[in-house]
Coordinates of C-alpha atoms and ligand atoms in Angstrom, one line a residue:
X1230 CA -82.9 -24.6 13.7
X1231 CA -79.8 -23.5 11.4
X1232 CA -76.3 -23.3 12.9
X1233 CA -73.7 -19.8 12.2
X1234 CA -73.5 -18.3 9.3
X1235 CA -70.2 -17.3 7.3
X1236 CA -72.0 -14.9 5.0
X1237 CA -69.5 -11.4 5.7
X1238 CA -72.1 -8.8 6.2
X1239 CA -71.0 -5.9 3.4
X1240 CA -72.1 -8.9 0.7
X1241 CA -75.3 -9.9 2.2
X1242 CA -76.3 -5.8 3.0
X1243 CA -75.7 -5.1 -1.2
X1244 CA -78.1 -7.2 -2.0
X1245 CA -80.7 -5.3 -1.1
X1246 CA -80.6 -1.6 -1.6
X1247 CA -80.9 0.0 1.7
X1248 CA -82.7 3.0 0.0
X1249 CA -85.6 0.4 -1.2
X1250 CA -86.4 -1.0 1.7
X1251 CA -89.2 0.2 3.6
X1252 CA -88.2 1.4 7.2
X1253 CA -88.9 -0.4 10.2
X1254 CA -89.2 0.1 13.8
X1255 CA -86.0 -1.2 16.1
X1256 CA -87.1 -1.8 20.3
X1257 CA -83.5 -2.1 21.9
X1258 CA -82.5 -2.7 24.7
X1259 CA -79.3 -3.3 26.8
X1260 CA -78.7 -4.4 30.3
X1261 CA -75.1 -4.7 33.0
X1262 CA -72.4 -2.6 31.9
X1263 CA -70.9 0.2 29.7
X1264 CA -69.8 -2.5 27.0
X1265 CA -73.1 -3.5 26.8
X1266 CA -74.4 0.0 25.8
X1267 CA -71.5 0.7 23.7
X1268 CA -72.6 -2.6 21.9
X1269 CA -76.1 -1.7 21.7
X1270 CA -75.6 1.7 19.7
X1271 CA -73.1 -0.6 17.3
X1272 CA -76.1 -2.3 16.4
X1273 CA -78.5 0.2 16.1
X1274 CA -75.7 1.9 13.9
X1275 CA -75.1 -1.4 11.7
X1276 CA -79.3 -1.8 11.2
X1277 CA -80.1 1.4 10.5
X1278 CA -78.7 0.6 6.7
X1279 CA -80.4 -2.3 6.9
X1280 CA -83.4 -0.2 6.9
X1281 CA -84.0 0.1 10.7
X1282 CA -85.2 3.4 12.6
X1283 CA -84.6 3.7 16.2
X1284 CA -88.1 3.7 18.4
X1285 CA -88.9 3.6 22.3
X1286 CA -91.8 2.4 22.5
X1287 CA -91.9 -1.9 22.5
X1288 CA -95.7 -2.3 20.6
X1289 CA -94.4 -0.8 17.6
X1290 CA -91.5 -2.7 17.2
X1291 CA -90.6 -4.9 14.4
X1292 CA -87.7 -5.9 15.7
X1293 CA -86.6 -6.6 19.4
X1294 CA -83.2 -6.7 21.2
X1295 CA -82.7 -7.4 24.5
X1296 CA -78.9 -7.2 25.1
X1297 CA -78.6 -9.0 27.7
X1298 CA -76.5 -9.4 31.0
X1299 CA -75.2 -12.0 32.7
X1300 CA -73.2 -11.3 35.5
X1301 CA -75.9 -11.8 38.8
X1302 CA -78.4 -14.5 38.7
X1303 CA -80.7 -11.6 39.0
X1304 CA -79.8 -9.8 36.0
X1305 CA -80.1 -13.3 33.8
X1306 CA -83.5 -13.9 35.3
X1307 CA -84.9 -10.4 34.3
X1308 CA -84.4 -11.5 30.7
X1309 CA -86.8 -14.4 30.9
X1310 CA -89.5 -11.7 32.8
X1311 CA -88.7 -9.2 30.0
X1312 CA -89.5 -11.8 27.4
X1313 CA -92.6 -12.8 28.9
X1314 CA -93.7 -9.5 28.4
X1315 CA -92.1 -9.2 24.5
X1316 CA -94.3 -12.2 23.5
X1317 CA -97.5 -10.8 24.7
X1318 CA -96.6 -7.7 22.3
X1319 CA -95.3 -9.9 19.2
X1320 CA -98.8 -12.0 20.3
X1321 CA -101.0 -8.5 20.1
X1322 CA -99.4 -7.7 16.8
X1323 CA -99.7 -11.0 14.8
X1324 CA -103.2 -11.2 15.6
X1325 CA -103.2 -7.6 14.0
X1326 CA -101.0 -8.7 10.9
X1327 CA -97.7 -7.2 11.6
X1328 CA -94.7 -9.3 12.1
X1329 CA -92.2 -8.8 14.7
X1330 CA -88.5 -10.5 15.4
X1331 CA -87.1 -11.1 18.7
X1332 CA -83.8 -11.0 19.3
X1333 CA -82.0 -12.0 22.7
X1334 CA -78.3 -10.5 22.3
X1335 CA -75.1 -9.9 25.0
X1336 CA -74.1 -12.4 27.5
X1337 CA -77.1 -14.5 28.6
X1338 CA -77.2 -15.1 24.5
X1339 CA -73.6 -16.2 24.9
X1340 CA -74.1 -18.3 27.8
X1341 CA -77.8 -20.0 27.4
X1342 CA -77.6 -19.9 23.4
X1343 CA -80.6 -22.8 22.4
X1344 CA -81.9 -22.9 25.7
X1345 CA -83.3 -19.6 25.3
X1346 CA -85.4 -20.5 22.1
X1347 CA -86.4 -23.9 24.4
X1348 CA -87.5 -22.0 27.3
X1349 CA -88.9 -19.0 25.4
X1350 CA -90.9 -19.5 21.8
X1351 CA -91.4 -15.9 21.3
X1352 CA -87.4 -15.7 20.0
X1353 CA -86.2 -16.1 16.4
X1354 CA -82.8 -14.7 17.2
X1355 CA -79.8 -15.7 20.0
X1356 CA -76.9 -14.0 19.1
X1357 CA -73.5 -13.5 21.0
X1358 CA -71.8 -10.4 22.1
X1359 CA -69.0 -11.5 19.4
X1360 CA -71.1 -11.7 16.2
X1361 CA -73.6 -9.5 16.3
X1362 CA -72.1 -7.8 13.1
X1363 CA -73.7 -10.5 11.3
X1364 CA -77.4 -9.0 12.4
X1365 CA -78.4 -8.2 9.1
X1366 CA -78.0 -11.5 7.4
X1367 CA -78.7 -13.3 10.6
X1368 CA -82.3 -11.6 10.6
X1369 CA -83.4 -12.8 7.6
X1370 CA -82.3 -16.5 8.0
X1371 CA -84.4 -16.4 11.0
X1372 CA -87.5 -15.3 9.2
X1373 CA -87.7 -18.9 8.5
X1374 CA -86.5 -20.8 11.8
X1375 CA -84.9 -19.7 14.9
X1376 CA -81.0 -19.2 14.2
X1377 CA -78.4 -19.7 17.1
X1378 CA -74.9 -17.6 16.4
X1379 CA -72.6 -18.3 19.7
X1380 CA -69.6 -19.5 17.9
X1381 CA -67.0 -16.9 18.8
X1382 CA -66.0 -16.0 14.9
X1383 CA -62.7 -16.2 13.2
X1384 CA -63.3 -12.5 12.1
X1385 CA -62.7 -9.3 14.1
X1386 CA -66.6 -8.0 14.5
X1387 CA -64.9 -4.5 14.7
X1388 CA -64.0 -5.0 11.1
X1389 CA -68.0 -5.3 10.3
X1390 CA -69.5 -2.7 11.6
X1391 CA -70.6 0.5 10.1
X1392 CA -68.7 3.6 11.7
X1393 CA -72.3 5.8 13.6
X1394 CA -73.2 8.5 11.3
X1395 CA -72.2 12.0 12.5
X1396 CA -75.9 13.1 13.4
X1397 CA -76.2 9.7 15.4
X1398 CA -73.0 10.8 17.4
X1399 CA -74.4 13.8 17.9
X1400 CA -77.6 13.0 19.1
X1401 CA -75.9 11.1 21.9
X1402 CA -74.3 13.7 22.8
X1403 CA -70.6 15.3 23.9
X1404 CA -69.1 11.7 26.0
X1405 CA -68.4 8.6 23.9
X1406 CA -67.6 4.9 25.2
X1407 CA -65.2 3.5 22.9
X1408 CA -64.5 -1.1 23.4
X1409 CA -60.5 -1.1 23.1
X1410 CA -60.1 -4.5 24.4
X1411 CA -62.9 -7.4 25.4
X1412 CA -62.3 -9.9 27.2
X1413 CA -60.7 -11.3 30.2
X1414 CA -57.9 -13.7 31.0
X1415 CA -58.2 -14.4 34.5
X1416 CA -60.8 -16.5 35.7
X1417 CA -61.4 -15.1 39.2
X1418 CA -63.8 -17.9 40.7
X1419 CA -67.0 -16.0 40.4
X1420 CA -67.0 -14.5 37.1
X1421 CA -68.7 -15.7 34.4
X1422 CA -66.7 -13.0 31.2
X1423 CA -63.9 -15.6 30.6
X1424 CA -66.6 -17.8 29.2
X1425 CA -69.2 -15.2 27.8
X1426 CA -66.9 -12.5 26.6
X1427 CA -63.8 -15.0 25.8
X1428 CA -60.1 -14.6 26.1
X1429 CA -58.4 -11.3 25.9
X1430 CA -58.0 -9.2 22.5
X1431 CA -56.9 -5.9 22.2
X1432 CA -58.1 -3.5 19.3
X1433 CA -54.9 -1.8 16.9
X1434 CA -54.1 1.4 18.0
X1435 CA -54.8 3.2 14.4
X1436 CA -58.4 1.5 14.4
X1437 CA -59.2 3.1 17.7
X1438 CA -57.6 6.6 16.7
X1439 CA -60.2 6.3 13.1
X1440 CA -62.9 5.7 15.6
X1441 CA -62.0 8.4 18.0
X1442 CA -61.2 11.1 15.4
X1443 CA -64.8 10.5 13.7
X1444 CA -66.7 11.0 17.6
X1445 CA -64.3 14.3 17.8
X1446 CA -65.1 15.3 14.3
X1447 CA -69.1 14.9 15.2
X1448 CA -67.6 17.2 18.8
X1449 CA -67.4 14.5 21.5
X1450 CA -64.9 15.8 24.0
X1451 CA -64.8 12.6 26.3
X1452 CA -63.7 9.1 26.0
X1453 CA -64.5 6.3 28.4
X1454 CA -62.0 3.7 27.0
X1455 CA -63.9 0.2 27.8
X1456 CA -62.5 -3.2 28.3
X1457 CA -63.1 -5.8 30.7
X1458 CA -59.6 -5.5 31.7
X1459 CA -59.1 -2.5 29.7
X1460 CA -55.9 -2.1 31.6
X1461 CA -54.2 -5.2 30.2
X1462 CA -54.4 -3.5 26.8
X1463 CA -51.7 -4.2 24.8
X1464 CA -52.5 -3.6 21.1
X1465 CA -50.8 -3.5 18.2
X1466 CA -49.3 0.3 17.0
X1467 CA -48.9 1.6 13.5
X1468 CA -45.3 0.5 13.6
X1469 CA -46.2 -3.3 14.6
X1470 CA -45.1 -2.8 18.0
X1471 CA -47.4 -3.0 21.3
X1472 CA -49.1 -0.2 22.9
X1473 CA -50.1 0.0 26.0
X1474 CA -52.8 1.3 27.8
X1475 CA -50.8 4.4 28.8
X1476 CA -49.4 5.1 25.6
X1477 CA -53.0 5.0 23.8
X1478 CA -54.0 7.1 25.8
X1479 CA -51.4 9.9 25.2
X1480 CA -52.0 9.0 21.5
X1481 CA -55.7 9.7 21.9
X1482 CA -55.3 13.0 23.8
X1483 CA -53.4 14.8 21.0
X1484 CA -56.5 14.3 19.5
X1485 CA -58.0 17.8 18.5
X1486 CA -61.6 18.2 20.5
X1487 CA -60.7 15.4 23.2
X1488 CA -60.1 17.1 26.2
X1489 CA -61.1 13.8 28.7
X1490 CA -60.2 10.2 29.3
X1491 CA -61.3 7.9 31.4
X1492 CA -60.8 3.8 31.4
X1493 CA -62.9 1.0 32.8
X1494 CA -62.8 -1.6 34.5
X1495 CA -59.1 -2.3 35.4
X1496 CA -57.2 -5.2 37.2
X1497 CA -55.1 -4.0 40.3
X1498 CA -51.9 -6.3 38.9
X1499 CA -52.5 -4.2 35.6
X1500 CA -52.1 -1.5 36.9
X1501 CA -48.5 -0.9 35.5
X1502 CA -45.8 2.0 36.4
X1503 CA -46.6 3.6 32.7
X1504 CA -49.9 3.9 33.4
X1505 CA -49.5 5.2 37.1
X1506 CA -47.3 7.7 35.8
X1507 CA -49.7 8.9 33.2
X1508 CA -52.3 9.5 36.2
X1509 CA -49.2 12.4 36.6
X1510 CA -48.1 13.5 33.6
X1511 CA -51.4 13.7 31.0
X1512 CA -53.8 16.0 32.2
X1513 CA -56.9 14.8 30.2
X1514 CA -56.1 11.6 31.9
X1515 CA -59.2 11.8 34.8
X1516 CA -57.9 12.0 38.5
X1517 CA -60.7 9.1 39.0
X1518 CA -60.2 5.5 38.7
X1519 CA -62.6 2.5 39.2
X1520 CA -60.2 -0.3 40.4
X1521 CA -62.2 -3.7 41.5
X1522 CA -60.7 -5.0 45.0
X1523 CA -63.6 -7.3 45.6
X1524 CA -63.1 -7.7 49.3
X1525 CA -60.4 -7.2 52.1
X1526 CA -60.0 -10.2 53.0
X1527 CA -56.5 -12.2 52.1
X1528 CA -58.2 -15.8 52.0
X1529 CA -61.1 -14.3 50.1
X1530 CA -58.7 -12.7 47.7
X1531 CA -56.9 -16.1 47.4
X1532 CA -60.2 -18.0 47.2
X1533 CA -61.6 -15.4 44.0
X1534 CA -58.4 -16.3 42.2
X1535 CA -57.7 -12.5 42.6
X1536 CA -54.1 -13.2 42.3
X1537 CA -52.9 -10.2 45.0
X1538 CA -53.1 -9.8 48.0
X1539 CA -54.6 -6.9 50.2
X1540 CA -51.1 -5.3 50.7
X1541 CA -50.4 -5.4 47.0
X1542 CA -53.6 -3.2 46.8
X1543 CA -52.6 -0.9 49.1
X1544 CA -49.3 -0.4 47.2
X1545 CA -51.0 0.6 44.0
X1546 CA -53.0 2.9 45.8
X1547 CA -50.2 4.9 47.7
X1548 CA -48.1 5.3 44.3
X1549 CA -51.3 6.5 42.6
X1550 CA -52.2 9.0 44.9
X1551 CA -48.6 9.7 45.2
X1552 CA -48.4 10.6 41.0
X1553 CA -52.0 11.9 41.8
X1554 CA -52.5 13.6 45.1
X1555 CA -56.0 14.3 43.4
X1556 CA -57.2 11.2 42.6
X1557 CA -60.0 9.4 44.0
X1558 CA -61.1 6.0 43.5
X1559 CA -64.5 3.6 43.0
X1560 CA -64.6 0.2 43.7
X1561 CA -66.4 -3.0 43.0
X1562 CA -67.6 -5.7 46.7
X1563 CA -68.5 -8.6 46.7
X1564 CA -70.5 -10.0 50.1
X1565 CA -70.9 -13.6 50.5
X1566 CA -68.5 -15.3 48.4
X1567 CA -68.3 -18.9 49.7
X1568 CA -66.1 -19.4 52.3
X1569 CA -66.2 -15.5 53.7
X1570 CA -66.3 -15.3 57.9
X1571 CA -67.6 -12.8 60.1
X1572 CA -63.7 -11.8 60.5
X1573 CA -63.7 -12.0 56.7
X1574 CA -65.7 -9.6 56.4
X1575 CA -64.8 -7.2 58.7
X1576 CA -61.4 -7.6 57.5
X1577 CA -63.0 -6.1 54.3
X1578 CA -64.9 -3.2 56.0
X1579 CA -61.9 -2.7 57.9
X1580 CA -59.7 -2.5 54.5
X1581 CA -62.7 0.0 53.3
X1582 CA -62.0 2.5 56.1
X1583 CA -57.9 2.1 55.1
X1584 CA -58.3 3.4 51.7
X1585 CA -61.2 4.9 51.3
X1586 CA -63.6 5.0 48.1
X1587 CA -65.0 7.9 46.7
X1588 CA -67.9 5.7 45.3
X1589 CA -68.1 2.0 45.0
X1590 CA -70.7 -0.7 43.3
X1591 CA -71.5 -3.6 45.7
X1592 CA -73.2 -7.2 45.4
X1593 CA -74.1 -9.9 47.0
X1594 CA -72.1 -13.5 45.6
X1595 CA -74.4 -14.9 43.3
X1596 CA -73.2 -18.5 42.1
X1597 CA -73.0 -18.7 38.6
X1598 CA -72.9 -21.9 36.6
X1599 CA -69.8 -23.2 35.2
X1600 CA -67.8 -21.0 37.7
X1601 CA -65.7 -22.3 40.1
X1602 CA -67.1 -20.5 42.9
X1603 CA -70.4 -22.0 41.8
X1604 CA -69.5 -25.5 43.2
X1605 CA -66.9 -24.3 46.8
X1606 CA -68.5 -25.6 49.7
X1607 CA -69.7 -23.3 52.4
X1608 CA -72.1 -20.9 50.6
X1609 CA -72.9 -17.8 52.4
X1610 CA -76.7 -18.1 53.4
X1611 CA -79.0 -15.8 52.2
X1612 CA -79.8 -13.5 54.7
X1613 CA -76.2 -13.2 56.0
X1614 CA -75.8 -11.7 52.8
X1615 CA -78.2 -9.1 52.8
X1616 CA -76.9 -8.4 56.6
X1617 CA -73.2 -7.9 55.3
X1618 CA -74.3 -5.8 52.4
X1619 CA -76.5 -3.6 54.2
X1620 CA -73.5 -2.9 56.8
X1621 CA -70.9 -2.6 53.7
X1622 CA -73.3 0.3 51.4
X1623 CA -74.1 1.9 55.1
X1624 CA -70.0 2.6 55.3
X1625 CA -69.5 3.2 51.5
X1626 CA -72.5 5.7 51.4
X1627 CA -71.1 7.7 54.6
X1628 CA -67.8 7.9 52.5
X1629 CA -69.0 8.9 49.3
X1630 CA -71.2 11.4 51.5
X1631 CA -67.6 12.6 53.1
X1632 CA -66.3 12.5 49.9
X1633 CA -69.1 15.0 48.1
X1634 CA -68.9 17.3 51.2
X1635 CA -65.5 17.6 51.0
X1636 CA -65.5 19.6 48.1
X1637 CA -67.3 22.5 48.8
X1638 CA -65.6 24.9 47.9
X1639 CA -62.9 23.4 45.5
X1640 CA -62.7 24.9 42.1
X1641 CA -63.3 21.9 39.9
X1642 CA -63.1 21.4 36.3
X1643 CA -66.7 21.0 34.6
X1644 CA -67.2 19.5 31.1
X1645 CA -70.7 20.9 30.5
X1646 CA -72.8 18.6 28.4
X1647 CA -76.2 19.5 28.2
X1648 CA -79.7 21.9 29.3
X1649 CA -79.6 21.9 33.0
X1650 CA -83.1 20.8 35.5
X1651 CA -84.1 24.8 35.5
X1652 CA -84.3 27.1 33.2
X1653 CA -80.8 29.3 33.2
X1654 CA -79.0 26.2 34.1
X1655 CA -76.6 23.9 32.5
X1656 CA -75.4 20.7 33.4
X1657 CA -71.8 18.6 33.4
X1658 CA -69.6 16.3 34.8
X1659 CA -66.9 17.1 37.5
X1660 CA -63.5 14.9 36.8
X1661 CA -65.0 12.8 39.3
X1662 CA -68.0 11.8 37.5
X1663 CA -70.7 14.0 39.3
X1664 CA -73.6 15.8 37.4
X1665 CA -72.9 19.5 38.5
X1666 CA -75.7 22.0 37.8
X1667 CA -74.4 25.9 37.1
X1668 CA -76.5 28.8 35.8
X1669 CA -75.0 29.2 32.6
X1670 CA -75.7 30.1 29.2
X1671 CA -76.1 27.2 26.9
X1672 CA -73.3 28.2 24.9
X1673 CA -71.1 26.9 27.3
X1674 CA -72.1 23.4 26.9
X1675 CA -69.0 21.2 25.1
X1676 CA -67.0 23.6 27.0
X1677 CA -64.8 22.9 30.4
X1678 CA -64.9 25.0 32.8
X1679 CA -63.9 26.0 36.4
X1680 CA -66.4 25.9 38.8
X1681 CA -66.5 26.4 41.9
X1682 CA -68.8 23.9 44.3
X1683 CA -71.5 25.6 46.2
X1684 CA -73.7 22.5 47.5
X1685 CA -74.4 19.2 47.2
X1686 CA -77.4 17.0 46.8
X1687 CA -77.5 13.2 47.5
X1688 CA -76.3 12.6 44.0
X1689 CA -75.2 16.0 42.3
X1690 CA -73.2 19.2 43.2
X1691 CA -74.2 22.7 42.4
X1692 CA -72.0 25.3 41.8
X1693 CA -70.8 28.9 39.9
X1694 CA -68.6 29.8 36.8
X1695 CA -65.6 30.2 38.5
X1696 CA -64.1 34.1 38.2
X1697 CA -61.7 32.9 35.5
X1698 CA -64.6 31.8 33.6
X1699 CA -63.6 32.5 30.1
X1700 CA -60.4 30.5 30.2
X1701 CA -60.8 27.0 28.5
X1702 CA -59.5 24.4 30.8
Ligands
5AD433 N1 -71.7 -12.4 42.0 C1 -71.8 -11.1 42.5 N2 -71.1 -10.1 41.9 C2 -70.4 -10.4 40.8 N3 -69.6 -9.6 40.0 C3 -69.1 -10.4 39.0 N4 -69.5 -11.6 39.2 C4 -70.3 -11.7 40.3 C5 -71.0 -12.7 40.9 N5 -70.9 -14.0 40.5 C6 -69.3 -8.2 40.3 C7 -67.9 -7.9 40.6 C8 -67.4 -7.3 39.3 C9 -68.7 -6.5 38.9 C10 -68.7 -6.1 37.4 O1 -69.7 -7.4 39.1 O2 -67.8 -7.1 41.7 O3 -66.3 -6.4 39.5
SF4_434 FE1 -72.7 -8.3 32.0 FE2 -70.2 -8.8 32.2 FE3 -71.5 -9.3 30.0 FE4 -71.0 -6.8 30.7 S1 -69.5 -8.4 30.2 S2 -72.9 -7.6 29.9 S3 -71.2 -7.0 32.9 S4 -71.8 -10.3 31.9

């Protein structure tokens, strides 16, 4: 078993001529959350020089990636099931003469490294979420013995990989996630980034802008900005000072084509006064914010490490909605962190019903190893978990529910981005992140326009042009 490698990938790529090599099939796959996918197309940008065509279907794979996730116990174990089924593939096709690589990437690479090769023969490759711009070389060193790369790397991976050719932007169509900062300084008690992602680094503002201006050139008209604590951004500007989250993003919307921004995930003490006042004062900033609370319980908030309290939530919310009477907000729960009461939790339900979420993702505490939650006494039994969730998504659901209804009738701004489910019909994206289905012409799609909201389905809204249809919002 080798160690990492040094090899910078532009060297080890010239020596074979990408126009030489015979093409291969690339299976990839990417589980958890929006960096993940971000990271995913990276890769399948940086191969396809390499000599690697996309392909969806696993038994003609040469190579494999799962890009892996390792935030629930449930999401680490689907890896080791997945790879069950990967070696039965790279078994069929061996016996048939064709060789195939297996690669286990993201955070479950990070966090097991050699104890994935141990517990599953089938892999040649674990390889971090921080060097995977090293694939190509890595690849071929583990042609000959399985490689582990979890070092995190002197070098900036950004700085190694390939910028997506225009047709591959366009094929993904009109919304682009963009990484402007990884990582994650503080250590709340259940979360396993700090040790998988490492510590926080922001990207330089003019390496972001290259990157954006190419996905407007190739007609993306929405940004996600992505960061584990994207909020926290501070990177350095073309004039060597720091930017902040705020002030890249006011960079970013002079950019011609961009006409959306939206950031995730963000910390509530992050959330500064520059960046509540942009929720005001830059309209392609989107009136819809995912801001984690976890619970609504003080001692739980104290026990996660969350480092505020309920109140100081509470805050951030009224001056948002007070720069924004618009916006609306998505959260993340956790249920059954160790420690949480029955009052505990209704304090959280309770906290639910203060505020109110437009949308929310919720979990059950699942103790991960190395985290300090992981060893607190007083773990949550199973089934009072799956009580306290149940009752938690019954009183999100009926708010979101609320929250859909009560827009009928609004005249909402609709980036359309692709063939509706009927014929006649096109679909987009409200500013709160709902598919909205129109009868339009097609020629409308990369547009936004008013719309007003007719209906609404358990997870979309339907509506018509709007009768000042021609303007460009
Ligand atoms: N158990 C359950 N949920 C978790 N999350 C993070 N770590 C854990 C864990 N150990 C949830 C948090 C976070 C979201 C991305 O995943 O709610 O905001
Ligand atoms: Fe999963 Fe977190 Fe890693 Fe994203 S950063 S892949 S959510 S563990």
């Amino acid at each position: 078993m080798t160690d990492t490698i040094d090899l910078p990938v532009e060297e080890a790529a010239a020596e074979t001529p990408p126009a030489a090599a015979p093409r291969r099939k690339l299976f990839i796959k990417s589980y958890g959350c929006q960096m993940n996918a971000y990271d995913a197309q990276k890769m399948t940008d940086l191969l396809a020089p390499a000599g690697f065509d996309e392909t969806q279907s696993l038994d003609e794979a040469d190579l494999v990636i799962l890009n892996t996730c390792h935030i629930r116990e449930r999401a680490a174990e689907k890896i080791f099931s997945e790879l069950g089924k990967v070696r039965a593939v790279k078994n069929t096709r061996r016996a048939e003469g064709r060789a195939t690589q297996v690669v286990v990437a993201g955070c479950v690479a990070q966090a097991e490294g050699g104890e994935i090769v141990r517990r599953q023969k089938a892999v040649d490759l674990v390889v971090g979420p921080q060097n995977y711009h090293r694939l190509p070389d890595l690849l071929r060193r583990a042609e000959a013995a399985p490689v582990i790369d979890t070092e995190f790397p002197a070098e900036d991976k950004f700085d190694h990989l390939p910028r997506a050719p225009r047709s591959a932007t366009q094929a993904r169509g009109i919304t682009a996630f963009v990484t402007v900062q990884e990582g994650c300084d503080k250590f709340c008690t259940f979360c396993v980034v700090p040790y998988t992602r490492g510590a926080e680094v922001s990207r330089p503002v003019e390496k972001i802008v290259a990157e954006v201006e190419a996905l407007a050139e190739a007609g993306v008209r929405e940004l996600t900005l992505l960061g584990q604590n994207v909020n926290a951004y501070h990177g350095e500007g073309p004039e060597g000072r720091i930017w902040s989250l705020a002030k890249l993003c006011a960079r970013l919307a002079e950019i011609p084509g961009i006409a959306r921004l939206r950031y995730t995930t963000s910390h509530p003490n992050d959330m500064d006064a520059e960046l509540i006042a942009a929720h005001r004062d830059l309209p392609a900033l989107m009136p819809y914010l995912h801001l984690p609370v976890q619970t609504g319980s003080d001692a739980i908030l104290a026990a996660m490490n969350r480092k505020h309290d309920r109140a100081a939530y509470r805050r951030i919310i009224d001056r948002l909605r007070g720069a924004c009477p618009d916006i609306a907000l998505s959260s993340d729960f956790i249920v059954g962190f160790p420690g949480e009461s029955e009052a505990d939790f209704a304090a959280t339900l309770d906290f639910i019903r203060e505020i109110t979420f437009a949308s929310a993702f919720s979990f059950k505490y699942s103790p991960r190893p190395g985290t300090p939650g992981a060893d607190l006494p007083d773990q949550v039994p199973e089934d009072v978990k799956i009580a306290r969730l149940a009752a938690l998504q019954e009183l999100l659901d009926a708010q979101r529910q609320a929250f859909n209804a009560g827009l009928v009738g609004r005249t909402l701004a609709v980036l359309f981005e692709k063939k509706g489910r009927h014929a006649g019909q096109i679909a987009g994206r409200s500013p709160y992140l709902q598919p909205v289905q129109v009868d339009a012409p097609e020629t409308m799609i990369g547009q936004v326009l008013p719309v007003e909201i007719t209906g609404v389905a358990t997870n979309s809204l339907f509506g018509r042009l709007a009768a000042e249809e021609t303007k460009r919002l």
